[in-house]
XYZ file of C-alpha atoms in Angstrom:
621
model
C 0.281 0.136 -0.015
C 3.215 2.637 1.212
C 4.627 1.610 -1.887
C 1.685 2.347 -4.418
C 1.326 6.001 -2.920
C 5.093 6.466 -3.909
C 4.430 5.768 -7.142
C 1.463 8.276 -7.437
C 3.379 10.970 -6.300
C 6.096 10.926 -8.590
C 3.627 10.461 -11.550
C 1.799 13.611 -9.774
C 5.189 15.546 -10.271
C 6.875 14.805 -13.192
C 3.742 16.787 -15.874
C 5.277 20.068 -12.661
C 8.826 19.313 -13.231
C 8.360 19.326 -17.480
C 6.517 22.667 -16.770
C 9.539 24.315 -14.631
C 11.492 23.531 -18.015
C 9.883 24.263 -20.745
C 9.072 27.247 -19.013
C 13.583 27.959 -17.950
C 14.348 27.425 -21.915
C 11.521 29.769 -22.901
C 13.406 32.506 -20.484
C 17.387 31.498 -21.705
C 15.808 31.739 -25.420
C 13.487 35.760 -24.865
C 16.844 36.669 -22.862
C 19.045 35.805 -25.529
C 16.812 37.622 -28.249
C 17.106 40.783 -25.847
C 20.469 40.751 -25.338
C 21.219 40.220 -29.621
C 18.476 43.000 -29.989
C 20.318 45.622 -27.427
C 23.837 45.026 -28.941
C 22.567 46.285 -32.246
C 20.656 49.328 -30.906
C 24.261 50.321 -29.289
C 25.026 50.208 -32.469
C 23.354 52.729 -33.493
C 22.485 55.347 -31.288
C 24.529 54.870 -27.138
C 22.967 52.618 -24.821
C 21.929 54.983 -21.600
C 23.487 53.748 -18.525
C 22.981 51.313 -16.068
C 22.714 52.571 -12.579
C 20.494 55.577 -14.576
C 18.163 53.654 -16.061
C 14.195 53.437 -14.106
C 14.274 50.320 -12.240
C 10.671 49.913 -13.615
C 11.615 50.227 -17.109
C 14.198 46.770 -16.289
C 12.450 43.277 -16.423
C 11.337 41.258 -14.103
C 12.967 38.492 -13.257
C 10.621 35.510 -12.468
C 11.368 34.447 -8.440
C 11.564 30.195 -10.153
C 13.693 31.185 -12.782
C 17.197 29.346 -12.567
C 20.579 31.376 -12.485
C 21.179 29.118 -15.893
C 24.519 31.100 -17.912
C 23.319 32.119 -20.615
C 24.869 31.136 -23.891
C 28.347 32.822 -24.941
C 26.701 35.395 -27.497
C 29.990 37.093 -30.301
C 30.966 40.627 -29.606
C 29.841 43.998 -30.312
C 31.572 46.425 -32.646
C 32.724 48.803 -30.038
C 33.577 51.844 -31.988
C 35.949 54.355 -29.259
C 35.025 58.627 -30.475
C 39.097 58.975 -29.336
C 40.566 56.271 -30.444
C 44.387 56.726 -32.073
C 45.219 56.562 -35.804
C 46.511 53.503 -36.912
C 50.991 55.055 -37.721
C 52.262 54.109 -40.631
C 55.652 53.602 -41.150
C 57.790 55.570 -43.659
C 59.474 53.102 -45.769
C 55.877 52.329 -46.336
C 55.242 56.385 -47.716
C 58.552 56.290 -49.619
C 57.817 56.222 -52.923
C 60.537 54.448 -55.010
C 61.211 56.224 -58.229
C 62.822 53.525 -61.416
C 66.005 54.769 -63.134
C 64.468 55.003 -65.911
C 62.462 57.793 -64.892
C 65.225 58.565 -62.852
C 66.672 59.133 -66.597
C 63.798 61.261 -67.960
C 64.433 64.082 -65.267
C 67.781 63.941 -65.997
C 67.100 64.533 -69.406
C 64.440 66.958 -68.798
C 66.575 69.448 -66.024
C 69.121 68.757 -68.602
C 67.163 70.095 -71.351
C 65.229 72.942 -68.924
C 66.961 74.082 -66.186
C 65.148 76.208 -65.596
C 61.650 73.941 -65.706
C 59.429 75.265 -62.722
C 60.792 78.762 -62.134
C 58.134 80.872 -61.374
C 56.330 79.742 -63.827
C 53.906 82.954 -63.958
C 55.938 85.711 -64.962
C 55.653 86.373 -68.931
C 59.625 86.368 -69.938
C 59.642 82.871 -68.274
C 56.577 81.423 -70.039
C 58.400 82.377 -73.324
C 61.528 80.729 -73.032
C 59.014 77.420 -71.435
C 57.186 77.909 -74.800
C 60.660 78.511 -76.528
C 62.385 75.335 -74.837
C 59.323 72.802 -75.855
C 60.257 74.570 -79.409
C 63.082 73.813 -79.902
C 62.533 70.212 -78.365
C 60.221 68.825 -80.391
C 62.292 69.934 -83.716
C 60.166 73.456 -84.610
C 64.014 75.538 -83.800
C 62.496 78.459 -86.454
C 60.268 79.116 -83.535
C 61.339 78.419 -80.264
C 64.724 81.245 -81.498
C 61.795 83.594 -82.583
C 59.993 83.514 -79.368
C 64.006 83.658 -77.456
C 64.345 86.827 -79.942
C 61.547 87.886 -78.490
C 62.572 87.925 -75.208
C 65.641 89.910 -75.151
C 63.955 92.490 -76.967
C 61.481 92.992 -74.550
C 62.536 92.216 -71.171
C 66.025 93.204 -71.490
C 66.697 93.621 -68.399
C 65.302 89.860 -67.089
C 66.611 87.581 -65.611
C 66.811 84.406 -68.002
C 68.700 86.632 -70.623
C 71.897 84.550 -70.153
C 70.274 81.749 -70.346
C 68.181 82.717 -73.832
C 71.417 83.537 -75.874
C 72.885 80.114 -75.144
C 69.817 78.385 -76.160
C 69.650 80.847 -79.164
C 72.993 79.138 -79.724
C 71.804 75.720 -78.602
C 69.114 75.615 -81.085
C 71.525 75.854 -83.974
C 73.840 73.863 -82.203
C 71.208 71.073 -81.997
C 70.169 71.614 -86.120
C 72.936 71.014 -87.842
C 74.547 70.948 -90.662
C 76.979 73.395 -92.329
C 75.403 77.032 -91.912
C 73.413 76.178 -88.706
C 77.241 75.102 -87.315
C 78.968 78.278 -88.035
C 76.058 80.125 -86.612
C 76.448 78.023 -83.137
C 79.947 78.837 -83.542
C 79.303 82.516 -83.617
C 76.362 82.579 -81.299
C 78.905 81.474 -78.527
C 81.832 82.616 -79.732
C 79.041 85.559 -78.485
C 78.321 83.991 -75.165
C 81.694 83.562 -74.007
C 81.982 87.253 -74.962
C 79.253 88.963 -73.028
C 79.522 86.286 -69.766
C 82.865 85.263 -69.822
C 82.395 84.639 -66.076
C 79.353 83.247 -65.512
C 79.523 78.454 -66.058
C 77.782 78.343 -68.271
C 80.946 79.678 -70.030
C 82.454 76.742 -69.414
C 79.381 74.538 -71.705
C 79.457 77.364 -74.927
C 83.575 76.805 -75.629
C 83.408 72.935 -74.816
C 80.550 72.546 -77.747
C 82.888 75.424 -79.515
C 85.523 72.202 -79.358
C 82.244 69.780 -79.859
C 81.890 71.587 -83.371
C 85.161 70.687 -85.252
C 85.252 67.486 -83.079
C 81.495 65.858 -85.284
C 83.091 67.700 -88.373
C 86.418 66.144 -88.329
C 86.970 63.264 -91.451
C 89.579 60.798 -91.400
C 93.258 60.862 -90.706
C 94.439 60.996 -94.652
C 92.074 64.041 -95.492
C 92.366 66.880 -95.024
C 92.535 67.505 -90.974
C 92.060 71.499 -91.326
C 88.816 70.931 -88.806
C 91.011 68.395 -86.713
C 93.613 71.546 -85.833
C 90.631 73.891 -84.544
C 88.993 70.540 -82.240
C 92.148 70.769 -80.762
C 92.612 74.337 -80.521
C 89.135 75.361 -79.360
C 89.156 71.998 -76.539
C 93.563 73.500 -75.566
C 90.897 76.959 -74.872
C 88.359 75.552 -72.822
C 91.006 73.730 -70.810
C 93.502 76.877 -70.030
C 90.235 79.096 -69.346
C 88.399 77.074 -67.414
C 90.315 74.904 -65.002
C 88.223 74.639 -62.793
C 84.803 73.022 -65.199
C 82.637 70.196 -64.601
C 83.058 69.382 -68.184
C 87.066 69.263 -67.203
C 87.011 65.639 -67.765
C 85.643 65.377 -70.537
C 87.241 67.746 -73.061
C 90.642 65.782 -71.673
C 89.247 62.596 -73.555
C 88.043 64.754 -76.460
C 91.381 66.416 -76.806
C 92.451 62.453 -76.733
C 90.580 61.450 -79.166
C 91.885 64.952 -81.947
C 95.979 64.091 -80.912
C 94.955 59.811 -81.516
C 93.339 60.933 -84.946
C 96.722 63.765 -85.828
C 99.443 61.656 -84.375
C 97.910 59.349 -87.001
C 98.151 60.918 -89.958
C 101.728 62.221 -89.709
C 102.353 58.330 -87.938
C 101.505 57.606 -91.815
C 103.317 59.815 -93.388
C 106.359 59.228 -91.693
C 105.640 55.451 -93.241
C 105.179 56.282 -96.408
C 108.594 58.076 -95.987
C 110.598 55.210 -94.931
C 108.229 52.360 -97.409
C 108.825 54.434 -100.670
C 111.789 53.403 -103.679
C 114.409 54.644 -102.915
C 113.734 55.550 -99.606
C 114.116 59.512 -97.553
C 115.172 58.820 -94.086
C 115.281 62.433 -93.114
C 111.382 63.054 -93.615
C 111.224 59.906 -92.154
C 112.888 60.856 -88.853
C 110.781 64.009 -89.085
C 107.265 62.751 -89.213
C 108.532 59.901 -86.213
C 109.929 62.646 -83.732
C 107.013 64.883 -83.940
C 104.816 61.797 -82.650
C 106.746 60.362 -80.396
C 107.571 64.606 -78.964
C 103.944 65.450 -79.681
C 101.498 62.493 -78.536
C 103.273 60.730 -76.217
C 99.341 58.807 -76.121
C 99.056 58.045 -78.909
C 97.797 54.156 -79.521
C 101.667 52.998 -81.971
C 103.363 54.652 -80.057
C 105.835 51.368 -79.809
C 105.391 51.077 -83.921
C 106.703 54.707 -83.841
C 109.609 54.317 -81.824
C 110.641 51.069 -83.811
C 110.078 52.680 -87.225
C 112.393 55.813 -86.115
C 115.424 53.387 -84.616
C 114.898 51.745 -87.681
C 115.824 54.353 -89.495
C 118.691 55.827 -87.710
C 120.133 51.841 -87.837
C 119.334 52.719 -92.330
C 121.968 55.639 -91.832
C 124.079 53.536 -90.209
C 124.304 50.411 -92.810
C 124.620 52.960 -95.174
C 127.587 54.661 -93.911
C 129.590 51.472 -93.278
C 128.828 51.016 -97.458
C 130.868 54.688 -98.369
C 135.412 54.292 -98.321
C 136.000 56.405 -95.327
C 139.004 57.033 -93.327
C 138.258 54.263 -90.729
C 138.481 56.685 -87.643
C 135.368 58.865 -88.238
C 133.404 56.506 -90.012
C 133.027 54.510 -87.182
C 132.432 57.642 -84.638
C 129.751 58.369 -87.432
C 128.394 54.664 -86.953
C 128.667 55.331 -83.463
C 126.003 58.014 -83.477
C 124.086 56.965 -86.009
C 123.756 53.355 -84.056
C 123.509 55.260 -80.778
C 120.189 57.257 -81.647
C 118.849 53.991 -82.621
C 119.119 51.938 -79.284
C 118.146 54.790 -77.345
C 114.900 54.457 -79.404
C 114.349 50.648 -79.019
C 114.893 51.079 -75.185
C 112.547 53.649 -75.252
C 109.929 50.954 -76.079
C 111.341 48.167 -73.487
C 111.305 50.910 -70.597
C 108.622 53.026 -71.026
C 105.304 50.736 -73.256
C 106.897 47.960 -71.906
C 102.144 46.122 -72.196
C 103.210 47.313 -75.821
C 101.849 44.344 -78.306
C 105.331 45.342 -80.459
C 108.210 45.599 -77.552
C 109.529 41.337 -78.599
C 110.147 42.952 -81.578
C 112.894 46.224 -79.830
C 114.230 43.408 -77.582
C 114.668 42.072 -81.114
C 116.579 44.228 -82.144
C 118.440 44.933 -80.022
C 119.945 41.841 -79.247
C 120.530 41.743 -83.142
C 123.494 44.956 -82.042
C 124.485 43.210 -79.918
C 124.160 45.157 -77.051
C 121.910 44.977 -73.650
C 118.344 44.736 -72.945
C 116.995 47.274 -70.243
C 114.552 45.773 -67.815
C 111.418 48.137 -67.091
C 111.208 48.798 -63.271
C 107.914 47.532 -61.828
C 106.278 51.316 -62.022
C 107.196 51.572 -65.574
C 105.478 48.529 -66.077
C 102.404 48.918 -64.398
C 102.107 52.753 -65.350
C 102.788 50.904 -69.113
C 99.602 48.765 -68.227
C 97.387 50.810 -67.081
C 97.688 52.899 -70.256
C 97.145 50.115 -72.501
C 93.232 48.457 -71.105
C 92.403 52.150 -70.177
C 92.219 52.067 -74.445
C 89.145 50.997 -76.550
C 88.845 48.466 -78.226
C 87.117 47.346 -81.621
C 83.334 45.727 -81.691
C 81.872 44.539 -85.389
C 78.959 47.672 -84.979
C 82.088 50.487 -84.525
C 83.680 48.487 -87.037
C 80.604 49.201 -89.562
C 81.113 52.457 -88.787
C 83.492 53.118 -89.265
C 84.074 51.534 -92.653
C 81.158 53.094 -93.875
C 81.085 56.444 -91.869
C 83.730 59.033 -93.378
C 84.729 59.464 -89.945
C 87.675 59.400 -88.309
C 88.771 56.294 -86.092
C 89.010 57.464 -82.355
C 88.465 54.074 -81.163
C 91.688 53.462 -80.251
C 92.599 56.355 -77.795
C 93.125 56.739 -74.320
C 90.210 56.718 -71.711
C 93.592 58.039 -69.656
C 96.998 60.718 -68.809
C 96.686 64.137 -69.375
C 97.175 65.659 -72.888
C 99.598 67.895 -73.456
C 98.948 71.236 -73.833
C 101.122 72.350 -75.528
C 103.405 71.539 -78.557
C 107.063 71.239 -78.882
C 108.798 72.625 -82.215
C 108.418 69.979 -85.085
C 111.314 68.232 -86.254
C 111.559 69.407 -89.629
C 113.325 67.039 -92.798
C 115.254 70.183 -92.948
C 116.772 69.526 -89.605
C 117.481 65.808 -89.990
C 119.420 67.017 -92.663
C 121.645 70.310 -90.988
C 122.945 67.305 -88.294
C 123.454 65.165 -90.285
C 125.903 67.253 -91.887
C 126.608 68.498 -88.725
C 127.456 64.873 -87.431
C 129.386 63.849 -90.319
C 132.161 66.761 -90.229
C 132.402 66.306 -86.402
C 133.137 62.464 -86.754
C 136.349 63.255 -89.626
C 137.572 65.833 -88.166
C 136.861 66.593 -84.698
C 140.087 68.368 -84.130
C 138.911 71.589 -86.511
C 135.081 71.134 -84.951
C 137.487 72.203 -81.152
C 138.914 74.467 -82.731
C 137.971 77.919 -81.323
C 134.906 80.135 -83.981
C 135.783 82.266 -86.073
C 134.967 85.999 -85.439
C 132.309 86.968 -86.664
C 134.542 90.211 -88.476
C 136.427 87.802 -90.432
C 139.595 86.404 -90.106
C 142.350 89.190 -88.460
C 145.729 88.730 -88.938
C 147.755 86.059 -87.273
C 149.535 86.980 -84.005
C 153.126 87.565 -84.845
C 151.439 89.874 -87.203
C 152.483 87.951 -90.090
C 149.418 87.634 -92.654
C 149.970 83.800 -93.107
C 146.411 82.560 -95.172
C 143.955 80.899 -92.657
C 144.834 76.449 -92.231
C 142.382 74.537 -95.735
C 143.001 71.425 -93.221
C 138.924 70.293 -94.290
C 139.067 72.047 -97.316
C 138.799 69.948 -100.120
C 141.398 69.428 -102.855
C 142.022 71.989 -106.052
C 142.536 71.437 -109.443
C 146.515 72.679 -108.312
C 147.382 70.003 -105.366
C 146.943 67.498 -107.451
C 150.097 65.800 -108.330
C 151.440 65.106 -111.772
C 154.222 63.833 -113.824
C 156.302 66.579 -113.262
C 156.353 66.597 -109.035
C 155.547 62.764 -108.508
C 157.988 59.540 -109.401
C 154.764 57.716 -111.246
C 151.790 59.185 -112.718
C 148.919 59.974 -111.336
C 146.222 57.121 -110.716
C 142.838 58.890 -110.649
C 139.290 56.402 -108.869
C 136.568 56.477 -109.392
C 133.099 55.533 -106.882
C 130.102 54.930 -108.139
C 127.726 55.022 -106.273
C 126.675 53.269 -103.211
C 123.048 52.365 -104.388
C 121.989 54.330 -108.095
C 118.607 54.848 -107.727
C 116.200 57.007 -109.591
C 115.237 58.690 -107.134
C 118.183 59.470 -105.065
C 122.004 60.476 -106.065
C 125.274 60.321 -104.083
C 128.320 61.494 -104.164
C 130.719 60.294 -105.981
C 134.201 60.254 -103.947
C 137.446 60.537 -106.244
C 141.029 59.852 -104.399
C 144.075 60.646 -105.637
C 147.563 58.654 -104.904
C 150.542 59.948 -105.724
C 152.444 57.338 -106.350
C 151.285 52.208 -106.227
C 154.079 53.536 -103.386
C 152.831 55.676 -101.544
C 150.388 54.940 -98.250
C 149.006 57.892 -98.473
C 145.369 58.196 -96.326
C 141.989 59.201 -97.743
C 140.939 62.264 -97.339
C 137.335 62.725 -97.116
C 135.055 65.203 -98.560
C 133.885 68.057 -96.925
C 129.880 67.644 -97.349
C 128.148 64.503 -96.412
C 127.193 61.976 -99.096
C 123.286 62.732 -100.348
C 121.394 59.423 -98.282
C 118.379 57.957 -100.147
C 115.895 59.919 -101.312
C 117.364 62.621 -100.641
C 118.199 65.577 -103.596
C 121.352 67.404 -102.920
C 122.355 70.840 -102.738
C 122.820 72.090 -106.886
C 126.576 74.428 -105.973
C 126.177 77.375 -107.155
C 127.440 79.619 -110.243
C 130.482 80.365 -111.188
C 130.178 84.372 -111.534
C 132.816 85.550 -114.284
C 135.595 87.449 -112.168
C 134.532 91.549 -112.363
C 137.044 94.110 -114.062
C 138.329 96.353 -112.068
C 136.637 99.318 -111.450
C 138.869 102.585 -112.399
C 136.069 105.263 -112.290
C 135.909 105.697 -108.347
C 132.292 103.953 -107.792
C 130.598 106.204 -110.664
C 128.933 104.315 -113.529
C 127.761 105.929 -116.616
C 124.012 107.466 -116.375
C 121.462 105.387 -118.874
C 120.825 102.277 -119.125
C 122.762 99.283 -118.426
C 123.052 97.934 -121.725
C 123.385 101.270 -123.238
C 124.617 98.903 -126.984
C 123.016 100.815 -130.027
C 120.572 98.314 -131.520
C 120.039 97.966 -134.768
C 118.035 99.832 -137.372
C 114.615 98.456 -137.840
C 113.907 96.616 -141.513
C 111.309 98.455 -143.316
C 108.724 95.385 -144.331
C 108.360 93.888 -147.387
C 105.819 95.131 -149.972
C 102.907 92.614 -149.966
C 101.762 91.065 -153.398
C 98.414 92.435 -154.526
C 95.768 89.950 -153.819
C 94.116 87.227 -156.326
C 90.844 85.491 -156.787
C 91.418 82.048 -156.944
C 87.507 81.742 -157.813
C 87.444 83.253 -161.463
C 90.298 80.697 -162.562
C 88.164 78.017 -162.083
C 86.329 77.115 -164.596
C 82.458 76.247 -163.268
C 80.494 72.740 -164.818
C 78.204 72.524 -167.241
C 74.448 72.482 -166.846
C 73.644 69.097 -167.542
C 72.175 69.003 -170.981
C 68.494 67.095 -171.161
C 68.664 64.126 -173.267
C 67.789 64.320 -176.751
C 64.480 62.110 -177.183
C 62.647 65.226 -174.429
C 62.213 60.968 -172.662
C 63.331 61.074 -168.794
C 65.617 58.598 -168.139
C 65.365 55.814 -165.875
C 68.040 55.438 -163.244
C 69.725 52.432 -163.381
C 68.116 49.753 -160.499
C 70.860 46.940 -159.737
C 68.694 43.978 -159.225
C 70.325 41.520 -157.049
C 69.812 44.162 -153.959
C 67.343 46.761 -155.067
C 63.608 46.726 -155.903
C 60.651 48.503 -156.997
C 57.428 47.341 -157.892
C 58.568 46.950 -161.187
C 61.760 45.286 -160.394
C 61.217 42.708 -158.069
C 64.329 40.942 -156.856
C 66.160 37.740 -158.380
C 65.095 34.753 -156.614
C 66.585 31.178 -156.481
C 68.085 30.413 -159.595
C 67.882 33.857 -160.697
C 70.497 34.473 -158.574
C 73.072 32.816 -160.401
C 72.573 34.155 -163.739
C 74.318 38.188 -164.295
C 72.402 38.795 -167.178
């Protein structure tokens, strides 16, 4: 009985528990919905403070609601009015320009250095307009605007740049007439603004004008010489300009062309038949003294040594006194040795240094050893030269331009030229060397006073010594003054040729048993390729003057002229045409019929006479 009641109470309590559970679930869902709506409302409008909200508005909690924690809800986005902005790093804000952009900006700045300066000024607007026209190839329009600027605003701050822009427009236009006008404009700018920084730029442009007109070494070199002068003037007048390295490089290229011209001429004289060694030596020595940075300096010095060595070989073929010949040979051998040693010491990294060493060994001379400093300097100079590429070779072959590729890119080019060596100076030096070698005692004696030879110290008037004079006809021994007949030997030319001449040596011996030494001539023999000076013409002896220096009045030739002969009488004119009998006119035929022209049936045909055909051609009738 007891157990039954317990079951009945359990059955009655279960619906109540289910009701409480359902109510709790509903309140929880309502609370969750209210919280979501409140969060959205808070985003739109600020919610009032819970402490100030009246209690009546707060929702009442049921008494029997269990304190079940609400489900986790997402936090709403809260925006604060005093929130600090996020800091960005400077690295993120920096804009890095590309190489192309920097190149374009640099070019624009070079074209117009006053871009963006005082844009609102009228003279600046004219200047910008002219610069834009010149940039797009409208040179006439640009120069007109610049000239308007100079005439309208003589006190403008852009006047100097306007004058320089006019010259630049002529330079950019190109052409012979335009470049000539550009040169004049640049010269005027330097005259008006000598202390302006742009004056160095104007002088540099003048040199560039001649550099653009420079031709190959074997052509007219007038513009090349002018380019060298202008670049040297720029380096001398504006040594502190930033354009000095560029001017030095251009000057080295110009001197490379001038040196090539002199070297080619010297090579021509050395290789012609017969060779003209004095002319070749003059050209090679000029290149060695004037253009030390020449790319083929080793070839120039070797050619110079070869020319001196050839002169020494020529002296060995002559019949001269052995002592004098040895001294003269030593002079030329020393000159050749000096040229070869310079190649070995100063151009140790040159391509043909081994050739100079071989020549020294062939002459039996020691080969010098360059110092490490000389080797380093020569190596740096050779490595600084430009190299040929396919495009450069094609341009040099097709275009009429000077070849400046092998020019050095380092080293200071000379700003002044030494005195050039001439062929006449080389010949005079060879004569002096010959006389010094053949008669050293006479050359060591004191020179004759300028007033002429005076009386001897002892008061006698003895004639001067004729030790080195050539023999005269009276000094030749004959059968009357010598015991044996004289023997005359004629020495032919050592190197006969059509172009050059040599001096023959006539040796006179009194007898077969005499040991008279060979006498050297007073003047040296002519080297191959040179023409000796013509001997002065013999003037007749002047008769003594018996009139005291007073001559007759009148022309020097007072002989009477022969009488004028009377011209012969001209013959009477004869009409030759009157004696010629005129042919009679052709008489008409007697029968009054016009004769038929004769025709050859074999070759001619007409409407009545047909040419023969077939076997008819064989019938002569």
